[in-house]
mmCIF file of N, CA and C in Angstrom:
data_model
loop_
_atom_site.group_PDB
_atom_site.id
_atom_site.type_symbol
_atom_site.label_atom_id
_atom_site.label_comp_id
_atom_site.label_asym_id
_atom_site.label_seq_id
_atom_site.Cartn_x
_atom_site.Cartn_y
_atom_site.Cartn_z
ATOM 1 N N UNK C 182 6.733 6.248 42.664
ATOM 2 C CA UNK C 182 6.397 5.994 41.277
ATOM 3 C C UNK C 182 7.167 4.778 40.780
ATOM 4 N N UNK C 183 6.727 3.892 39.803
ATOM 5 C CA UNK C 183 7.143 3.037 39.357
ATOM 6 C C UNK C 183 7.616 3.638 38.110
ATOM 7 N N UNK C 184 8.978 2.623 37.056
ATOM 8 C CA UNK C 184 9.466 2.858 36.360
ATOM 9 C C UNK C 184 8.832 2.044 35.166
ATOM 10 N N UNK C 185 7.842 1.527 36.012
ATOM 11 C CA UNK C 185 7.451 0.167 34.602
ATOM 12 C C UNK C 185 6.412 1.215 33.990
ATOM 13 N N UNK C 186 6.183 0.895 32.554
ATOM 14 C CA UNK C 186 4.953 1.657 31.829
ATOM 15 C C UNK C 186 3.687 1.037 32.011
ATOM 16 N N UNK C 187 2.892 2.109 32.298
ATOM 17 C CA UNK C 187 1.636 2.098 32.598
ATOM 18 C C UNK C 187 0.368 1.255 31.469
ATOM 19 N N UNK C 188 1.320 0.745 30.176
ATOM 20 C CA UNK C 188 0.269 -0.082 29.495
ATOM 21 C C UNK C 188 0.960 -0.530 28.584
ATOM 22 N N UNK C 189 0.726 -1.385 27.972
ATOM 23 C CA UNK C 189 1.903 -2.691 27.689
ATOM 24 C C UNK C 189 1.994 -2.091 25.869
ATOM 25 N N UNK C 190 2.980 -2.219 25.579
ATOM 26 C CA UNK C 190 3.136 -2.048 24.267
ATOM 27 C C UNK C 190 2.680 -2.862 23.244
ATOM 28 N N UNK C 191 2.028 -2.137 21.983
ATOM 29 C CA UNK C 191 1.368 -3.042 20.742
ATOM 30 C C UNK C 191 2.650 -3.589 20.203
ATOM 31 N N UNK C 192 2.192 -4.833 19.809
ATOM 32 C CA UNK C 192 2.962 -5.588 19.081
ATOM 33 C C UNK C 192 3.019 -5.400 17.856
ATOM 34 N N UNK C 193 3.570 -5.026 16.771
ATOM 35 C CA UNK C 193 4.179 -4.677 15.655
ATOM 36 C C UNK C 193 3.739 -5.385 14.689
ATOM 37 N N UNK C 194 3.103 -5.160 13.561
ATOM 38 C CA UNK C 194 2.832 -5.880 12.353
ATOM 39 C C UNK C 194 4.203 -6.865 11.897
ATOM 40 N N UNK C 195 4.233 -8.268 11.780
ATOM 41 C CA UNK C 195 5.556 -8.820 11.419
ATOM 42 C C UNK C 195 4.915 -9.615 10.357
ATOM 43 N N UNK C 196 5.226 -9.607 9.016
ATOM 44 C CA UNK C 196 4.646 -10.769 7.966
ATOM 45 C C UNK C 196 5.561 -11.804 8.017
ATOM 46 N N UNK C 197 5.233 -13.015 7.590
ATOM 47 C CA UNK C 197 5.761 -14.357 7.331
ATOM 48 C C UNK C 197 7.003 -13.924 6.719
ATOM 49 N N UNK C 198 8.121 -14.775 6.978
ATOM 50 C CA UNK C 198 9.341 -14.733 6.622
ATOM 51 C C UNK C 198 9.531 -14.461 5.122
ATOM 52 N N UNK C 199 8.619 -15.284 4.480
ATOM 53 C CA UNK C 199 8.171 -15.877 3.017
ATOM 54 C C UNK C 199 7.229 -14.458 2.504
ATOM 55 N N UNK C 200 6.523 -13.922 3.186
ATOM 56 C CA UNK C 200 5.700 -13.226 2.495
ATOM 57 C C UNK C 200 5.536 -11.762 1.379
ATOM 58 N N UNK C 201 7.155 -11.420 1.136
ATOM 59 C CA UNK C 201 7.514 -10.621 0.216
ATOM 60 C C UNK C 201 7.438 -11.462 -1.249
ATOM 61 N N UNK C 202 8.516 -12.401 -1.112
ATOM 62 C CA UNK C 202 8.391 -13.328 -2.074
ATOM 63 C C UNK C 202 6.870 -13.747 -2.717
ATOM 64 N N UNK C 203 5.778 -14.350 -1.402
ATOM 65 C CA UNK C 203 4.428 -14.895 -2.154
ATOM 66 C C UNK C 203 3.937 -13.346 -2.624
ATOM 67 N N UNK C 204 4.149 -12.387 -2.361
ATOM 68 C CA UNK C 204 3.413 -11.555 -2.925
ATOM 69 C C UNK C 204 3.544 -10.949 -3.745
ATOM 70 N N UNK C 205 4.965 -10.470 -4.369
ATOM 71 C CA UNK C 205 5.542 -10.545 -5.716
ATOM 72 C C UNK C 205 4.456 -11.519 -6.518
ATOM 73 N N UNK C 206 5.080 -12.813 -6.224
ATOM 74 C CA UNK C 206 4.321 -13.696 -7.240
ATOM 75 C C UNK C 206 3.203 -13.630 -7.501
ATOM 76 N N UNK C 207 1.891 -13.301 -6.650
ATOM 77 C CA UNK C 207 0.937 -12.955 -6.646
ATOM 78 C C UNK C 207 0.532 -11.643 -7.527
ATOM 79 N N UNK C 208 1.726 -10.601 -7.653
ATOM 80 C CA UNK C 208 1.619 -9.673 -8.392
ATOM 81 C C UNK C 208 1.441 -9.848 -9.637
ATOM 82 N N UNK C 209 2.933 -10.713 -9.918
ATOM 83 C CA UNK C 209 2.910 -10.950 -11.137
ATOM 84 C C UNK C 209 1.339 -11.820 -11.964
ATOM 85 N N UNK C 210 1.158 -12.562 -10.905
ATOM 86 C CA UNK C 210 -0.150 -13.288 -11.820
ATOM 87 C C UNK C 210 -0.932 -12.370 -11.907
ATOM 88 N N UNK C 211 -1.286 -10.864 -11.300
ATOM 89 C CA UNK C 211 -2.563 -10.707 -11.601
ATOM 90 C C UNK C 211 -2.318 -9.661 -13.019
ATOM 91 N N UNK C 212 -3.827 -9.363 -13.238
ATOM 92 C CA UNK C 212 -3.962 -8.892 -14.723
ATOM 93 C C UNK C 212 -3.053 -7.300 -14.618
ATOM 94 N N UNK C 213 -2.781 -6.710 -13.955
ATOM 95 C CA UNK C 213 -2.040 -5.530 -13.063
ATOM 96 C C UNK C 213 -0.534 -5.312 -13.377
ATOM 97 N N UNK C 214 -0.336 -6.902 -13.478
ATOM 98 C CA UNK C 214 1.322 -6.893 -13.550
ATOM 99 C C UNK C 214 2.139 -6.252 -13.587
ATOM 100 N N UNK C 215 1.933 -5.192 -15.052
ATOM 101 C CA UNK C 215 2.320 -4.298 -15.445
ATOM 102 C C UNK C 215 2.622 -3.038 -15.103
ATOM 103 N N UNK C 216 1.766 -2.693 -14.434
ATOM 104 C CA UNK C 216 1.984 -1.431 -13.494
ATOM 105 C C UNK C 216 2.206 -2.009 -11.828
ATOM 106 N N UNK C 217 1.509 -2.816 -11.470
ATOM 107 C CA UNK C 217 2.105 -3.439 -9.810
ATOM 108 C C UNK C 217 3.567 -3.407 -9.748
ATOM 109 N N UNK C 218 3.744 -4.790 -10.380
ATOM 110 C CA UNK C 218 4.910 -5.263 -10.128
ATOM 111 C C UNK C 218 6.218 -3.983 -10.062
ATOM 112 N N UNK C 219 6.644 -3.075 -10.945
ATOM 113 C CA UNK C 219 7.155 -1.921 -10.763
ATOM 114 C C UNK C 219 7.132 -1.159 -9.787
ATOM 115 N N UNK C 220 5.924 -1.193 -9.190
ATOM 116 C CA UNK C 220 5.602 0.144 -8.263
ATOM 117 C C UNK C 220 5.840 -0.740 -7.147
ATOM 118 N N UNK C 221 5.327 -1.963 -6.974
ATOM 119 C CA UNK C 221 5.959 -2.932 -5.620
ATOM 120 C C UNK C 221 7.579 -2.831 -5.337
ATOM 121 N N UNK C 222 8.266 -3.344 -6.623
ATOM 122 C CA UNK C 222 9.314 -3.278 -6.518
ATOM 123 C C UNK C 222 10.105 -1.877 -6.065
ATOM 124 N N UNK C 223 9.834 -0.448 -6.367
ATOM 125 C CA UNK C 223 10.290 0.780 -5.912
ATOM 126 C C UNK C 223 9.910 1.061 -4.733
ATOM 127 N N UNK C 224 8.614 0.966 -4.383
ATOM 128 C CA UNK C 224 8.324 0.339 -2.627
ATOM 129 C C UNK C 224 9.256 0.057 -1.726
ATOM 130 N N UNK C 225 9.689 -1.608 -2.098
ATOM 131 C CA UNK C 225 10.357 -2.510 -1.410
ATOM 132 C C UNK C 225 11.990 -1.752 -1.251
ATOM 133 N N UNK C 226 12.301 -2.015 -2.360
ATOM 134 C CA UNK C 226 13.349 -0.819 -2.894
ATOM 135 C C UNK C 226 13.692 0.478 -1.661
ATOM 136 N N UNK C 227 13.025 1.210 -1.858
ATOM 137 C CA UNK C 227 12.748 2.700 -0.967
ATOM 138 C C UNK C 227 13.285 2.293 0.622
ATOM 139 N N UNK C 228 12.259 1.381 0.578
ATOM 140 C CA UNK C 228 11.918 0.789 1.816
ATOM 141 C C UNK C 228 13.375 -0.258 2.660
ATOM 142 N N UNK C 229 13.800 -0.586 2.083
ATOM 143 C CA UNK C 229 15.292 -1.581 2.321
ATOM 144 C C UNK C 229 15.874 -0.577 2.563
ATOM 145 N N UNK C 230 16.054 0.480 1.504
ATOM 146 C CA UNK C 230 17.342 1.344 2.020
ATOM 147 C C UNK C 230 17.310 2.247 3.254
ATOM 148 N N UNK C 231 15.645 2.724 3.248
ATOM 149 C CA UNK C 231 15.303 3.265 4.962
ATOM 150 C C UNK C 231 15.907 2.116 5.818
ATOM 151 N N UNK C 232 15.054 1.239 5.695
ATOM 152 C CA UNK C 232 15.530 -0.351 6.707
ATOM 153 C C UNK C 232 16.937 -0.089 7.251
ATOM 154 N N UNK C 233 17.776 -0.086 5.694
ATOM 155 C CA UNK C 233 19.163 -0.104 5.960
ATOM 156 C C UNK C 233 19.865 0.908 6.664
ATOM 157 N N UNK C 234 19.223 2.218 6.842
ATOM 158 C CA UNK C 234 19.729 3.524 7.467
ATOM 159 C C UNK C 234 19.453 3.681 8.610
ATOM 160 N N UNK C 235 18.186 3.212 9.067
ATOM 161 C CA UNK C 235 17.472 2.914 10.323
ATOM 162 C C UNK C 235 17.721 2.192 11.116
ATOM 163 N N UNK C 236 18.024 0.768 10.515
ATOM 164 C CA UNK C 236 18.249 -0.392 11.383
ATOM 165 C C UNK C 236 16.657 -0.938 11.829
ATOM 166 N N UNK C 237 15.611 -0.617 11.531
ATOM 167 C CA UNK C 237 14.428 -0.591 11.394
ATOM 168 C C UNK C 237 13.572 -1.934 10.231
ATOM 169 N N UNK C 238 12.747 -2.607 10.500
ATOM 170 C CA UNK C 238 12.379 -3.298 9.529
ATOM 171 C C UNK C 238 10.879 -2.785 9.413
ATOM 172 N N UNK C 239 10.361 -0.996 9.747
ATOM 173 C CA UNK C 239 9.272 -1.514 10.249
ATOM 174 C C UNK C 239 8.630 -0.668 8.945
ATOM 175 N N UNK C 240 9.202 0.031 8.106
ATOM 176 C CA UNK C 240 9.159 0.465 6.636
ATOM 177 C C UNK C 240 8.818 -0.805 5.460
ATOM 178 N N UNK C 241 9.723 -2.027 5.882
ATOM 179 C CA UNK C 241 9.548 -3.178 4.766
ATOM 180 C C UNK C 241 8.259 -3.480 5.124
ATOM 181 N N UNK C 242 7.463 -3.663 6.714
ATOM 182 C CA UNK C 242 6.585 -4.489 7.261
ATOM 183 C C UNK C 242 5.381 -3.952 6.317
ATOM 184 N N UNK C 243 5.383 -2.101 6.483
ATOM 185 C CA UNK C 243 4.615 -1.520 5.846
ATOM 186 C C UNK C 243 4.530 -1.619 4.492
ATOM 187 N N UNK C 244 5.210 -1.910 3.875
ATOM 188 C CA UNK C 244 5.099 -2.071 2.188
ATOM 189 C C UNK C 244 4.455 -3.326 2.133
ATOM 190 N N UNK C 245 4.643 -3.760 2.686
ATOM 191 C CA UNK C 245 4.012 -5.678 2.762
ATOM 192 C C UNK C 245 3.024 -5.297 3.104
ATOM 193 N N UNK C 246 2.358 -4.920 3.964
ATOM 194 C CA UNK C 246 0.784 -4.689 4.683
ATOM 195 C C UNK C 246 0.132 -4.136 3.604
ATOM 196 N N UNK C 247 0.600 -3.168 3.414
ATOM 197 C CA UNK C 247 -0.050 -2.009 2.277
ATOM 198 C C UNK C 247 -0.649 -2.584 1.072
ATOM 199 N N UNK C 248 0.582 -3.855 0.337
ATOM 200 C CA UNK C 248 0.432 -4.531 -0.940
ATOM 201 C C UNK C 248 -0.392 -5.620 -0.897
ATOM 202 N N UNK C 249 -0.356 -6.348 0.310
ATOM 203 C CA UNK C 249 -1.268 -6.852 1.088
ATOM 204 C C UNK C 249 -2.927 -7.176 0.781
ATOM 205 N N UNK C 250 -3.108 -5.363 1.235
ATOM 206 C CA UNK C 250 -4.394 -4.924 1.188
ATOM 207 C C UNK C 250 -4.613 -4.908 0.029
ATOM 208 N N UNK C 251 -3.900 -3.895 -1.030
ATOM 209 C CA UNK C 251 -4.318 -3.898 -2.366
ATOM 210 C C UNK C 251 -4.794 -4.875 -2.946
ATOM 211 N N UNK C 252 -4.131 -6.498 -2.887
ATOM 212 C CA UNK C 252 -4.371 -7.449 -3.390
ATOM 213 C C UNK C 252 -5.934 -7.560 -3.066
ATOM 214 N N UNK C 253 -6.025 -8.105 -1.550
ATOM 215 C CA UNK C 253 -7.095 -8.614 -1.096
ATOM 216 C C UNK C 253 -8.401 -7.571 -1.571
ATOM 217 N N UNK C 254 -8.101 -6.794 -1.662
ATOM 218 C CA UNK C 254 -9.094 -5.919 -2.040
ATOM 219 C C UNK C 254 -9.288 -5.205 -3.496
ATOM 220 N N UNK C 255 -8.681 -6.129 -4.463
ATOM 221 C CA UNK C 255 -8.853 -5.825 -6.307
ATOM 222 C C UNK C 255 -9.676 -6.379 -6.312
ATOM 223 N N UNK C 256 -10.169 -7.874 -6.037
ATOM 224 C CA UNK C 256 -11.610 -8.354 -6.356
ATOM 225 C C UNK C 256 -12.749 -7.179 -6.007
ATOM 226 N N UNK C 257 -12.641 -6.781 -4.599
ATOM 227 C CA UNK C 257 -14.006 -5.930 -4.512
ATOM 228 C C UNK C 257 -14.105 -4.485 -5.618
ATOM 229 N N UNK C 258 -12.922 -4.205 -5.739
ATOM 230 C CA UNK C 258 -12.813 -3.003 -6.626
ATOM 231 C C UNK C 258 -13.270 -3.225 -8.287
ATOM 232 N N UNK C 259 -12.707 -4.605 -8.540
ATOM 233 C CA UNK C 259 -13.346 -4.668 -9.871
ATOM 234 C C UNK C 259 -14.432 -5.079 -9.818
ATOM 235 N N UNK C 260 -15.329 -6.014 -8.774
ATOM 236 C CA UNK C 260 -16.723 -6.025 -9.118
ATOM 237 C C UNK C 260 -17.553 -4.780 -8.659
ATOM 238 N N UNK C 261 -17.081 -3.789 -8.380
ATOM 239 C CA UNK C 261 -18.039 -2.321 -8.227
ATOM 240 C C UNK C 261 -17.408 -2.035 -9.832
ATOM 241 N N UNK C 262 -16.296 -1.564 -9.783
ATOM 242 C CA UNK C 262 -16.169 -0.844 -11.517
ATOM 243 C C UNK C 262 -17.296 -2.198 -12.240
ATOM 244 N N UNK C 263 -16.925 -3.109 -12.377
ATOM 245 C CA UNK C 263 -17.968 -3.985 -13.278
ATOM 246 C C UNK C 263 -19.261 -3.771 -12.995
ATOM 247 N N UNK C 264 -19.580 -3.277 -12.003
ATOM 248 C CA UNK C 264 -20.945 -3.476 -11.933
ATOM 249 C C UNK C 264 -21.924 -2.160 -12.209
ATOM 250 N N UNK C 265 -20.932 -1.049 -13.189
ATOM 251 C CA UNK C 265 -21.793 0.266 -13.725
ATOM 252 C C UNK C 265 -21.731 1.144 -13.145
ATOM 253 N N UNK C 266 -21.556 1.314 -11.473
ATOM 254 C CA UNK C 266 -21.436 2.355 -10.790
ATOM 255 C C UNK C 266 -20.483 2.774 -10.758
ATOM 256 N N UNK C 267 -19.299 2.629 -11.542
ATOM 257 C CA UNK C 267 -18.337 3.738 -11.250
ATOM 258 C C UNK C 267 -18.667 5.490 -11.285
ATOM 259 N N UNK C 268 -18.115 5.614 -9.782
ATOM 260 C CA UNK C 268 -18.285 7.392 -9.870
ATOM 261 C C UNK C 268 -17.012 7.650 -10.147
ATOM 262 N N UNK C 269 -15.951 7.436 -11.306
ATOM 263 C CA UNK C 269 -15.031 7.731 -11.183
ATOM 264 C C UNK C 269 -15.543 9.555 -11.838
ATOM 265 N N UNK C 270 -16.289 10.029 -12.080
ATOM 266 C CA UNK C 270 -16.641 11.304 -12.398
ATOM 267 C C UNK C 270 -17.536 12.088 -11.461
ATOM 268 N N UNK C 271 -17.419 11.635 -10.149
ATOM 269 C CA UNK C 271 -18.429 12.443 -9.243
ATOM 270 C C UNK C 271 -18.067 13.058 -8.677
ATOM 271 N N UNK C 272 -16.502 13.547 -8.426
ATOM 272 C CA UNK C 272 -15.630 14.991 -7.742
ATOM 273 C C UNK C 272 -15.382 15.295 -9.300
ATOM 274 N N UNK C 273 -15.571 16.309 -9.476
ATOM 275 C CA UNK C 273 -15.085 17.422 -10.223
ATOM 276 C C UNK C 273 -14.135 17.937 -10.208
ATOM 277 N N UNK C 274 -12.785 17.384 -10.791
ATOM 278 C CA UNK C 274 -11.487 18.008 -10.238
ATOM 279 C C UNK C 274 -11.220 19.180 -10.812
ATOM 280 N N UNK C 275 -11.732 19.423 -11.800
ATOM 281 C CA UNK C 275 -11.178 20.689 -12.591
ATOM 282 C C UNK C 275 -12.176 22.216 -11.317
ATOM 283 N N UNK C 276 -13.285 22.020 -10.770
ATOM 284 C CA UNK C 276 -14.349 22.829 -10.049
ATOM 285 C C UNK C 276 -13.278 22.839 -8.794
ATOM 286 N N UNK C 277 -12.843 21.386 -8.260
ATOM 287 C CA UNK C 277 -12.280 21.886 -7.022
ATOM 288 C C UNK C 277 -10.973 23.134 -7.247
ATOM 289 N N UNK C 278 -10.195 22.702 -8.196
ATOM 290 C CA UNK C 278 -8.793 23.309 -8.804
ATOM 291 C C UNK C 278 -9.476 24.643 -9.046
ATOM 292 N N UNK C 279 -10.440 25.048 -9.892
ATOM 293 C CA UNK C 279 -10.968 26.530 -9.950
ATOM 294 C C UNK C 279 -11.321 27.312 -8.500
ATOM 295 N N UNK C 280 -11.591 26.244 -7.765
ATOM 296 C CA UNK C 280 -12.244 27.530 -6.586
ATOM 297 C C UNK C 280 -11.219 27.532 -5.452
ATOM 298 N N UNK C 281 -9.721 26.829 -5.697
ATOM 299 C CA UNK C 281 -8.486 26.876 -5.189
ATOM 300 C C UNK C 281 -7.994 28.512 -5.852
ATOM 301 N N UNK C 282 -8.313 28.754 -6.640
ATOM 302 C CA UNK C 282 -7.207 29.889 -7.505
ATOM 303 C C UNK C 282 -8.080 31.450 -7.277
#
C-alpha cells in the first residue's frame, strides 16, 4: 500500500488580499447599508476570533464568500420583488407552526 492519498485535495476558497476591505465598501454604498454593514461587521467579527482560536482562516474565507454572494445577487432579488411576484406570502407560517403543536 502506498501512503500517498488516493485523490488530490480541493483547493480552498482564498479571496484577494484586498477583498474584505472592497466589500465593506461596497456595503456601505448599497441602499442596505443599514442593516448590512452591521451584520457584515459581527460576521467578520465572530469570525476573526474563531480564526484567532483556530489558527484557521477558513471561517474569515467564508464570511467573504457568503457576503460575496449576497451582493452579487441583490440585483436579481430586487428585480423579482419589483417585478409583482413576490410570494413573500406563499408558506403560511402561522399553518406550518399550528400543525407543529
Amino acid at each position: 500500500m502506498s501512503a500517498q492519498p488516493d485523490h488530490a485535495p480541493l483547493t480552498p476558497y482564498a479571496p484577494a488580499a484586498g477583498a474584505p476591505a472592497e466589500l465593506l465598501a461596497q456595503l456601505r454604498a448599497d441602499r442596505r447599508a443599514e442593516r448590512w454593514v452591521p451584520a457584515f461587521k459581527q460576521e467578520w467579527a465572530a469570525a476573526l476570533e474563531e480564526s484567532r482560536r483556530t489558527f484557521s482562516l477558513a471561517a474569515l474565507y467564508e464570511v467573504v464568500q457568503v457576503w460575496q454572494a449576497r451582493v452579487a445577487s441583490a440585483p436579481a432579488v430586487d428585480a423579482f420583488l419589483d417585478s409583482g411576484r413576490d410570494e413573500t406570502g406563499f408558506v403560511d407560517l402561522e399553518e406550518i407552526r399550528s400543525r407543529r403543536r
